[in-house]
Coordinates of C-alpha atoms and ligand atoms in Angstrom, one line a residue:
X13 CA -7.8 -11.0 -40.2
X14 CA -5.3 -10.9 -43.2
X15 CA -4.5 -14.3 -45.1
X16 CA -0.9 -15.2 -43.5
X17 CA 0.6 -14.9 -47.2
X18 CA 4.0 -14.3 -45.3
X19 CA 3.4 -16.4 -42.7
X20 CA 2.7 -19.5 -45.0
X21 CA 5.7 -18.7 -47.6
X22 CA 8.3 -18.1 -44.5
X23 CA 7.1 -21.8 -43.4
X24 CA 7.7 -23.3 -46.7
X25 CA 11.4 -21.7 -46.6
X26 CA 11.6 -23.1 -43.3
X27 CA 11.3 -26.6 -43.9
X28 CA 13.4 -27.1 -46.5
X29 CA 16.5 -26.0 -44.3
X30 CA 15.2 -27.1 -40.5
X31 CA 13.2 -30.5 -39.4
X32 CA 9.6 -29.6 -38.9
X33 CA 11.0 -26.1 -40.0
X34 CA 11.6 -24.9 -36.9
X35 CA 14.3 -25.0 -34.0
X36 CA 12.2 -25.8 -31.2
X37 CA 8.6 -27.7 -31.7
X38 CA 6.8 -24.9 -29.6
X39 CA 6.2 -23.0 -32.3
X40 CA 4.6 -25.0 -34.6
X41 CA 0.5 -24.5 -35.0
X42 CA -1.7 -25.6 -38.1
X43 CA -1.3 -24.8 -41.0
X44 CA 1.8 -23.3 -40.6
X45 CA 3.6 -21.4 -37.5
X46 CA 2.7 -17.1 -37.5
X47 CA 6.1 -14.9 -37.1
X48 CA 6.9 -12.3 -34.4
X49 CA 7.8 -9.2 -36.1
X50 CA 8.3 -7.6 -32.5
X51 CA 7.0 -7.2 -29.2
X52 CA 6.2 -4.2 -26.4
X53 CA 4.9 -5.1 -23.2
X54 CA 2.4 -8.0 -23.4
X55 CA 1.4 -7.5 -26.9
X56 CA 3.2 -9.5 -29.3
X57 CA 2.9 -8.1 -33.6
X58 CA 3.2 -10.7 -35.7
X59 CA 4.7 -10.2 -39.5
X60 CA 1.1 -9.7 -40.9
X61 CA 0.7 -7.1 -38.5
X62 CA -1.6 -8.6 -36.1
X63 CA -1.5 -7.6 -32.3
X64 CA -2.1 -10.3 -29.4
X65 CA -2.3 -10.4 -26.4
X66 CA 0.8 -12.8 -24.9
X67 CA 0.0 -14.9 -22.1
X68 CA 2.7 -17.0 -23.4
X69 CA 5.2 -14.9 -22.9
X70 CA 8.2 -17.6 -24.8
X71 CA 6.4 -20.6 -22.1
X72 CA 7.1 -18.5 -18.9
X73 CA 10.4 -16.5 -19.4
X74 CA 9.2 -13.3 -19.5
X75 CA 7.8 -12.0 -16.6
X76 CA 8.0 -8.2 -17.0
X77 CA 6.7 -9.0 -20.9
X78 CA 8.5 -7.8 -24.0
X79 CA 11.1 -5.4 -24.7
X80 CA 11.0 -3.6 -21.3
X81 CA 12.6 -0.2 -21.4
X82 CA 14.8 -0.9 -18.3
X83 CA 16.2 -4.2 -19.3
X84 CA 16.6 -3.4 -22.9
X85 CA 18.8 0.2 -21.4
X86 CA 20.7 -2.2 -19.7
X87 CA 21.7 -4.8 -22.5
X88 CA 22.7 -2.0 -25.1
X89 CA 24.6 -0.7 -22.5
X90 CA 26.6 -3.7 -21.8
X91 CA 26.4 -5.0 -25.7
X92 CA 28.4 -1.7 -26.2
X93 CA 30.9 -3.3 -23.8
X94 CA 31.2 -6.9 -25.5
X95 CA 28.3 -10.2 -24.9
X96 CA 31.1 -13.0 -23.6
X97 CA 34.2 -13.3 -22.0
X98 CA 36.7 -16.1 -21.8
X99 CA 37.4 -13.8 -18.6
X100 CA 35.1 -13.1 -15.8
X101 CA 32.5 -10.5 -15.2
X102 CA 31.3 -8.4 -11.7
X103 CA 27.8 -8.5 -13.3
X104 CA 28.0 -12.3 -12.4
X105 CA 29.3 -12.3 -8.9
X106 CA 26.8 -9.1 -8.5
X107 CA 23.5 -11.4 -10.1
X108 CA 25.2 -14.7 -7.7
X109 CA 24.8 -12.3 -5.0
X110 CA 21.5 -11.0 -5.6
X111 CA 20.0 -14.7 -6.4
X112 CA 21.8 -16.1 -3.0
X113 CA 20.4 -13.4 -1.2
X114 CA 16.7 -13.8 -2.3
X115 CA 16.4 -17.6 -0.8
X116 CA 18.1 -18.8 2.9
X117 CA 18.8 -22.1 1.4
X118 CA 20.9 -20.8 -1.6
X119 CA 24.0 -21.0 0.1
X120 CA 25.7 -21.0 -3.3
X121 CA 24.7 -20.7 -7.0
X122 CA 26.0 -21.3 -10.5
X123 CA 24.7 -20.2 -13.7
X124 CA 24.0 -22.2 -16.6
X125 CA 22.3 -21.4 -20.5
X126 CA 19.1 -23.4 -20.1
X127 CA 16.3 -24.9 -17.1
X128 CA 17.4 -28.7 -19.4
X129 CA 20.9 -28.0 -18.4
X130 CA 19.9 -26.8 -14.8
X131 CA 18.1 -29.7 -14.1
X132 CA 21.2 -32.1 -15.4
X133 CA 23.3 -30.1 -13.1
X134 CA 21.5 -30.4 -10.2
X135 CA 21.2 -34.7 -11.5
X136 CA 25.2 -34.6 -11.5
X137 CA 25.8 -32.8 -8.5
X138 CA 24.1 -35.3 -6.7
X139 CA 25.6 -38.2 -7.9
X140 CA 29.2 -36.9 -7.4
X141 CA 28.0 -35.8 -3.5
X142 CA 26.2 -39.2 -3.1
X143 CA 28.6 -41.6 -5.7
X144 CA 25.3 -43.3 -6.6
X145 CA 24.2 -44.1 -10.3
X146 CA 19.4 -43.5 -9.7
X147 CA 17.5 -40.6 -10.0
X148 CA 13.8 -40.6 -9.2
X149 CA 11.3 -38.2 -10.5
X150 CA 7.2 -37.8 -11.0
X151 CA 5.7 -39.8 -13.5
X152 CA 4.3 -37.0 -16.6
X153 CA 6.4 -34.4 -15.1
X154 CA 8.5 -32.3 -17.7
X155 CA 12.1 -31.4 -16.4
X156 CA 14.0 -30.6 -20.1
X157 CA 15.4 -33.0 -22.3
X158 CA 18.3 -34.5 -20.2
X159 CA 17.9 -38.5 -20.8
X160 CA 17.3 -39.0 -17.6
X161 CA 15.0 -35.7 -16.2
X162 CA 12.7 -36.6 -19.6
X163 CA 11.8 -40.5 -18.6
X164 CA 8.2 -41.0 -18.9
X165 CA 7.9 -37.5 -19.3
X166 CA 5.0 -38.6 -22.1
X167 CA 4.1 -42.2 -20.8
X168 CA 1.1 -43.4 -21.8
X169 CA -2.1 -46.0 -20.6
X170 CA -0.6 -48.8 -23.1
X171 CA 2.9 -48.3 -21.5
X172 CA 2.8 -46.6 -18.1
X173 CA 2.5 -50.3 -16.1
X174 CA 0.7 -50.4 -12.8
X175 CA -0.2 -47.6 -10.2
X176 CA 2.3 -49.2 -7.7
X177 CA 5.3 -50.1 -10.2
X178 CA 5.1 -47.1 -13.0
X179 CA 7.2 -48.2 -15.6
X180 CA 10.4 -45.9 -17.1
X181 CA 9.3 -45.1 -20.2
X182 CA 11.4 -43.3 -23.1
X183 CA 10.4 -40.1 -24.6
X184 CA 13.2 -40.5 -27.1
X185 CA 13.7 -43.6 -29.7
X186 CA 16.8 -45.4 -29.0
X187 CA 17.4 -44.1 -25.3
X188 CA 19.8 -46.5 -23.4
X189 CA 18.1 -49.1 -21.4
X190 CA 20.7 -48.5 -18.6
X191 CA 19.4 -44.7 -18.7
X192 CA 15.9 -46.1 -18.0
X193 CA 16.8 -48.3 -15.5
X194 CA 18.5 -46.2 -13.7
X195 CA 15.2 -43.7 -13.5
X196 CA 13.1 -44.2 -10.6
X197 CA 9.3 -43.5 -11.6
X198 CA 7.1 -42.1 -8.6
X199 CA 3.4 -41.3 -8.9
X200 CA 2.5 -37.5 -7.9
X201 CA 1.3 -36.1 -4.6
X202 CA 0.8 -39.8 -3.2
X203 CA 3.5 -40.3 -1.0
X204 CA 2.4 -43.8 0.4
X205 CA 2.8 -45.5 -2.9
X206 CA 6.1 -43.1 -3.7
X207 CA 7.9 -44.5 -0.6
X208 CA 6.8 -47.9 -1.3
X209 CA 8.5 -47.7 -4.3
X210 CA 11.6 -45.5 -3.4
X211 CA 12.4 -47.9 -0.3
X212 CA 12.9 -50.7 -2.9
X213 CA 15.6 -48.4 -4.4
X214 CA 16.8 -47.0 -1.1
X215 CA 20.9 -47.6 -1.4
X216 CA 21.0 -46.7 -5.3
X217 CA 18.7 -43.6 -5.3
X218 CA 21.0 -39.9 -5.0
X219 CA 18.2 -38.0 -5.7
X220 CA 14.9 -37.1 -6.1
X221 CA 13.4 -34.4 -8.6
X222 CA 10.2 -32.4 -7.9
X223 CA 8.5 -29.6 -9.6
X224 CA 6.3 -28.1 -7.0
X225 CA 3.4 -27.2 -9.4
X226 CA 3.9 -29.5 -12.6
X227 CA 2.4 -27.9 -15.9
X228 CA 2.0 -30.9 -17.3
X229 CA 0.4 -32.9 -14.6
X230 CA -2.4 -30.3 -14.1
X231 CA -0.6 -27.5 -12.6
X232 CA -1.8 -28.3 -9.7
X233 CA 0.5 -27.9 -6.0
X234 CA 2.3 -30.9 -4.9
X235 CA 1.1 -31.4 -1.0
X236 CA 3.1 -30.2 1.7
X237 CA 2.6 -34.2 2.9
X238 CA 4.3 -35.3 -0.3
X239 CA 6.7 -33.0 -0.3
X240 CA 8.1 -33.9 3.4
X241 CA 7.1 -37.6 2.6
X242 CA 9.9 -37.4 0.3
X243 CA 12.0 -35.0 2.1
X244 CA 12.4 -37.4 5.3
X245 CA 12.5 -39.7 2.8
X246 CA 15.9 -38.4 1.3
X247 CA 17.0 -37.2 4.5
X248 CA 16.8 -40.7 6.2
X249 CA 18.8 -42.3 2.9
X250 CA 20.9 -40.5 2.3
X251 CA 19.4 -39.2 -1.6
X252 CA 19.1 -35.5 -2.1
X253 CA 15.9 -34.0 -2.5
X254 CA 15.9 -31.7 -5.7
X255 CA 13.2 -28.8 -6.9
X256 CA 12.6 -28.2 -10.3
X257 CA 11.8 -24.4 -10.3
X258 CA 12.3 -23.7 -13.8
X259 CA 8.8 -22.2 -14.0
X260 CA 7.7 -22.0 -10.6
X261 CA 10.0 -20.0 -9.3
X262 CA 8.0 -17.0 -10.2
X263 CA 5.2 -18.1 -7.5
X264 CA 6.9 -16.1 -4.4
X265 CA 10.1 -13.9 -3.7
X266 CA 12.4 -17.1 -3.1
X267 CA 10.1 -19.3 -5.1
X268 CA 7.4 -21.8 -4.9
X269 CA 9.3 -24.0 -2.3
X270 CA 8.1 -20.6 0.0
X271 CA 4.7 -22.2 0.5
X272 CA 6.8 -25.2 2.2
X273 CA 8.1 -26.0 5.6
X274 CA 10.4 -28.0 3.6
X275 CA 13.7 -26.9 2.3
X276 CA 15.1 -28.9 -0.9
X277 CA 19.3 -29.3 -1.2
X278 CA 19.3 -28.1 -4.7
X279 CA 17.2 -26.1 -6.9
X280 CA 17.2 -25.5 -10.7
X281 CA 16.1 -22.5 -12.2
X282 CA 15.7 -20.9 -15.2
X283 CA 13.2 -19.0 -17.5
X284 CA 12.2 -15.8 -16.1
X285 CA 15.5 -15.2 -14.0
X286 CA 17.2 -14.3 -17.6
X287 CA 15.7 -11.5 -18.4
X288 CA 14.5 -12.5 -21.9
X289 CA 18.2 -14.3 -22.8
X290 CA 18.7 -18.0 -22.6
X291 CA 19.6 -18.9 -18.6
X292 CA 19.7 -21.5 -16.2
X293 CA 21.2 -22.0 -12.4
X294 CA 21.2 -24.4 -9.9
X295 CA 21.7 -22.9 -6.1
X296 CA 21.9 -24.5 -2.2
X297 CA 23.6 -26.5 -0.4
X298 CA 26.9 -25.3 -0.2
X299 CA 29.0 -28.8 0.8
X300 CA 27.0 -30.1 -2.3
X301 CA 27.6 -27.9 -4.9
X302 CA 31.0 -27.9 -3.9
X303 CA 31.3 -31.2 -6.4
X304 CA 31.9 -28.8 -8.8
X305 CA 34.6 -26.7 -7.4
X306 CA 38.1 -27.4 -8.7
X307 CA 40.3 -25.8 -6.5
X308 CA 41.0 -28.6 -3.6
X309 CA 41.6 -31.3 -6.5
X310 CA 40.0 -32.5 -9.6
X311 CA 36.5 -31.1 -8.8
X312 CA 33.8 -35.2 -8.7
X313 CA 31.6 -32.9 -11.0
X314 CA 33.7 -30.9 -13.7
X315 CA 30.9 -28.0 -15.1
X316 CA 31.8 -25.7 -18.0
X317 CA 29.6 -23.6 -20.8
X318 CA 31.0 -21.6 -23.1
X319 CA 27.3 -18.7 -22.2
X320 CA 27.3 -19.9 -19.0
X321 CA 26.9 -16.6 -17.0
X322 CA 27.5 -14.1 -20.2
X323 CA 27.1 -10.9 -19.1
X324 CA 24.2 -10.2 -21.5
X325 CA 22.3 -12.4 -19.6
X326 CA 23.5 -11.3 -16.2
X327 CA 22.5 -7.8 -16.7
X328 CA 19.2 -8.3 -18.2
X329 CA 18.1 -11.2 -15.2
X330 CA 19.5 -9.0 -12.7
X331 CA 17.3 -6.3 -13.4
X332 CA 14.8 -8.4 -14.4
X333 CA 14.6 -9.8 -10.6
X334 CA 15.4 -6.4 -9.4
X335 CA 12.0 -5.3 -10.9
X336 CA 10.5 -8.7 -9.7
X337 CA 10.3 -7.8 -5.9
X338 CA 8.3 -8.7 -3.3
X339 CA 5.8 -6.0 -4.2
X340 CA 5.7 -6.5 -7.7
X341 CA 5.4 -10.4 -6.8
X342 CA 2.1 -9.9 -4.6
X343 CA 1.2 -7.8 -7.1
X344 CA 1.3 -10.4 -10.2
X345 CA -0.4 -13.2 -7.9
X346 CA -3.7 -11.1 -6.9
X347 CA -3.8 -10.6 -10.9
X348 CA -3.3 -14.5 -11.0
X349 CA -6.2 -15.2 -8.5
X350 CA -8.3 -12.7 -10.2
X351 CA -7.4 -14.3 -13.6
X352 CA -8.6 -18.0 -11.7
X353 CA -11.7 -16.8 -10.6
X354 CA -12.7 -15.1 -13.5
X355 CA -12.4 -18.2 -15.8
X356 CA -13.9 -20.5 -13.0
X357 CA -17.1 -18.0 -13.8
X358 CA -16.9 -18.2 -17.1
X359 CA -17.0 -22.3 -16.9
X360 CA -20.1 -21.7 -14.3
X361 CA -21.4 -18.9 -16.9
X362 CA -21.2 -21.5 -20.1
X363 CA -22.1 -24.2 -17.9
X364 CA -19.6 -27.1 -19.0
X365 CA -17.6 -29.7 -17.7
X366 CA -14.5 -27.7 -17.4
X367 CA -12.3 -26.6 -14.8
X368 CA -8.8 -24.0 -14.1
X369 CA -6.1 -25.3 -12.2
X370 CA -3.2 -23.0 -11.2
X371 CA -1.4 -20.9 -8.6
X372 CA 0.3 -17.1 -8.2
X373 CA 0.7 -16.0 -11.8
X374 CA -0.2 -19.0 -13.7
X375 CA -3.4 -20.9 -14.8
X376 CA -4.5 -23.6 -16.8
X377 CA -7.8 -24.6 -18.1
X378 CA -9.2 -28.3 -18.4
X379 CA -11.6 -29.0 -20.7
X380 CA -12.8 -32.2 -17.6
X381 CA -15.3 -31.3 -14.7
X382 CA -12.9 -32.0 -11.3
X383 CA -9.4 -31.0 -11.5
X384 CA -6.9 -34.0 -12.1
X385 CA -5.2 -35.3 -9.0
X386 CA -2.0 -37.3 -11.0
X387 CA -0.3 -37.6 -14.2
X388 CA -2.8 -40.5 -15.0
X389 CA -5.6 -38.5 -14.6
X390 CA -4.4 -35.4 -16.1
X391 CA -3.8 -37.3 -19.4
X392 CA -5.5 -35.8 -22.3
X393 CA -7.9 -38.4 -24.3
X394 CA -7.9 -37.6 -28.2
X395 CA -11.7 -36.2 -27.9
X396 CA -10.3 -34.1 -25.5
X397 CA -7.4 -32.9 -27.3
X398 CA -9.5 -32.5 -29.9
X399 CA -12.2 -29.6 -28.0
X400 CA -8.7 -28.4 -26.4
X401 CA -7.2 -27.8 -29.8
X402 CA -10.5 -25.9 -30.6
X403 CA -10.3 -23.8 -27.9
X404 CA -6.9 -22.9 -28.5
X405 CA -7.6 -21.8 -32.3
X406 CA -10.4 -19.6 -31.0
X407 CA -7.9 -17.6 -28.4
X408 CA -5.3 -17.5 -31.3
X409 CA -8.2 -16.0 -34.0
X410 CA -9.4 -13.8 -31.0
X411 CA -6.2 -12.1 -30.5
X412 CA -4.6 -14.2 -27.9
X413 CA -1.8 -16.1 -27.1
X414 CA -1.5 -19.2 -24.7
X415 CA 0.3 -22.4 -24.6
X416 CA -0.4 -25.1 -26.2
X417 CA -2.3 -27.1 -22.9
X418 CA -4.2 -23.8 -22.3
X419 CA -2.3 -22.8 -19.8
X420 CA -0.8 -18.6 -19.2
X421 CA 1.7 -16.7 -17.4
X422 CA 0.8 -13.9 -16.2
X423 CA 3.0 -10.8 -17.2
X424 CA 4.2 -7.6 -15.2
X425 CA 2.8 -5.1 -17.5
X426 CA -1.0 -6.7 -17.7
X427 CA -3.5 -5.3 -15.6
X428 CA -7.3 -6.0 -15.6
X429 CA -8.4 -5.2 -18.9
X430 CA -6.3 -8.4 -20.7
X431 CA -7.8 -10.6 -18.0
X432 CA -11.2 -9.2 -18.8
X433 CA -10.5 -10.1 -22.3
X434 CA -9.1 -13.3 -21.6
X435 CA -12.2 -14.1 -19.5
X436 CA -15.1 -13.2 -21.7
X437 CA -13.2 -15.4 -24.6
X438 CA -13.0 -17.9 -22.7
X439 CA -16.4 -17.2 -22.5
X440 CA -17.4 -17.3 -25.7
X441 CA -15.2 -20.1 -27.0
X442 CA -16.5 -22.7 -24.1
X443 CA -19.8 -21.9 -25.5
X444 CA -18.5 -21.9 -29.1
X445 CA -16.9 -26.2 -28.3
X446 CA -20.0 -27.0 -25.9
X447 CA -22.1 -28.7 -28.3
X448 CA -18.6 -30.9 -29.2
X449 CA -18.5 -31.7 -25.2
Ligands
PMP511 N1 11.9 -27.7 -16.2 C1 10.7 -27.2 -16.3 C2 9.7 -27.4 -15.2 C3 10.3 -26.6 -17.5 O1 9.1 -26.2 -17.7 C4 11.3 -26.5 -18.5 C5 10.9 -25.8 -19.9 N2 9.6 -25.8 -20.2 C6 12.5 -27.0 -18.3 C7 12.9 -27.6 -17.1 C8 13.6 -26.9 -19.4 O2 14.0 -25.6 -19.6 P1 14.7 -25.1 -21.0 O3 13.6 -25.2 -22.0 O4 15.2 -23.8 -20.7 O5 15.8 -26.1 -21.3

């Protein structure tokens, strides 16, 4: 391994001209961040020259890996042709088409720079349809940093109240009180204590926010009971019923909600369905997302963005999806079970108390014997974090790169080889933290 001279001096450039010295926390890692000099495939060269292995791959928005020749055709072609337009572009009607045809319930789409601003879409839109001021969401589920979306988003035992009245806690210092009041807090995958608490918001409530498999609550699928608890819930008053598919979409052709009899009135996406380039949309229900069309009156939701559906990233998502099909999905979620089982025998092999959550073409490993069930019993203890945070540096000094809970996304260009690898160092480094566990 070389010393990470550059690394270390780039870092001490960095701080003095950006908080924390970066732009976004994710990169950070002790004791300083390490610098992608490029990246082919899913193998990532940093600016010592090291290769990893990316399972990464920039937290789940690269789904056919780095630098893929097709997409990368594509964006030079239309760079050559100018990145944005005050005018439109037929590359986004042609990506709106594609999206709408991919899931029955989009019945109409718009594109937006980021899964944050997706999600605060989606948030608007339903107040404007329903004119009611509440959201409700999953307690420890991540949704972006939109006020609302991000309440208690990082609650904790001191602050996060009792199992049938979860509090709405801040993530930010100095967020309104009215935004957190306005924020109903519902425990995950237990819908007789989430309707409890919903009915006693039932006028005020427009809609209710789901991710289907939430990272940060164990990865682990939401029930199909839960999920129609809440959407008879909505149905019967008169809230919307919202899926956060920012990074689940990748789980089937039209997205995790394909594992559902239930079908959601709005859905936010982002991530993968960019290509690489900064994206986010929010498709279905036609009468609702009309809130945001202009042309029969002053639209109840006005929506602009200066990127919003730039043709750089139209081209490179279209293709991007184009490559993702239903063949190349199947294909990425047998990888994804094999990649599941393999570390469940690597955690029988070392014989700790650990465990891997997941579904399709992600995973994540916990470092606790049964996997957790809610937010409150995914949270990570400081001992925990602690063997967590050695586990992590021994994938990083073994050539590999996760995120930060130990979770991956799978990639199209791995095959078996980088799970094997991925497996036996797992192997090695739950043997290596045993004796701390
Ligand atoms: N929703 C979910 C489920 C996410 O995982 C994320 C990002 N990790 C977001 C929303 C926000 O997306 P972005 O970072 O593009 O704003």
């Amino acid at each position: 391994m070389p010393d990470y001279a550059k690394s270390a001096a780039l870092y001490e450039r960095a701080k003095k001209v950006m908080p924390g010295g970066c732009s976004r926390n994710t990169i950070l890692r002790k004791p300083h961040p390490v610098y992608a000099r490029r990246g082919h495939g899913c193998i990532v060269t940093d600016i010592e020259g090291v290769d990893r292995i990316d399972f990464a791959n920039n937290v789940a928005s690269l789904i056919h890996g780095h630098a893929h020749p097709v997409i990368v055709e594509g964006v030079k072609r239309q760079l050559d042709d100018g990145s944005a337009f005050t005018v439109g572009t037929e590359i986004e009607v042609a990506y709106a088409e594609q999206m709408v045809a991919r899931n029955p319930g989009f019945e109409m789409l718009r594109f937006v720079n980021s899964g944050t601003e997706a999600v605060m879409s989606c948030l608007k839109a339903a107040r404007a349809f329903t004119s009611r001021p509440k959201i409700a969401k999953v307690e420890g589920s991540y949704h972006g940093l939109y006020d609302y979306a991000e309440v208690s988003q990082t609650a904790r035992p001191e602050n996060w109240g009792n199992d049938d009245a979860p509090r709405s806690v801040p993530v930010a210092h100095g967020t309104p009180q009215s935004a957190l009041d306005d924020v109903v807090i519902i425990p995950f995958n237990d819908p007789d204590r989430a309707i409890a608490i919903l009915d006693r918001h039932k006028d005020t409530v427009a809609g209710v926010l789901l991710d289907l498999l939430p990272h940060r609550i164990g990865m682990v699928p939401a029930s199909e009971a839960f999920v129609q608890a809440l959407r008879t819930w909505t149905q019967d008053n008169g809230a919307l019923l919202i899926f956060d598919e920012v990074i689940t979409f990748r789980t089937s052709f039209s997205g995790a909600q394909q594992a559902y009899t239930v079908t959601p009135d709005l859905t936010a996406m982002g991530k993968m369905i960019g290509g690489g380039f900064p994206v986010g949309a929010l498709a279905g229900r036609a009468d609702v997302l009309d809130v945001m069309n202009p042309l029969n009156g002053p639209a109840r939701f006005p929506h602009y963005g200066t990127f919003s559906a730039n043709p750089i990233t139209m081209t490179a998502g279209s293709i991007a999806m184009s490559l993702f099909d239903e063949a190349a999905v199947q294909r990425l979620n047998a990888l994804g079970d094999k990649t599941r089982a393999g570390l469940a025998e690597a955690i029988r092999v070392a014989d700790v108390p650990a465990c891997v959550t997941g579904k399709g073409s992600m995973f994540r490993i916990h470092l606790k014997a049964a996997a957790p069930r809610s937010y409150r019993d995914a949270y990570v203890q400081p001992d925990e974090q602690r063997r967590i945070a050695a586990l992590l540096d021994h994938f990083f000094d073994n050539c590999l790169i996760l995120v930060e809970t130990c979770s991956g996304f799978l990639s199209t260009p791995m095959s078996q080889p980088e799970i094997d690898h991925l497996c036996q160092t797992t192997l090695d480094g739950l043997r290596k933290i045993k004796p701390l566990m």
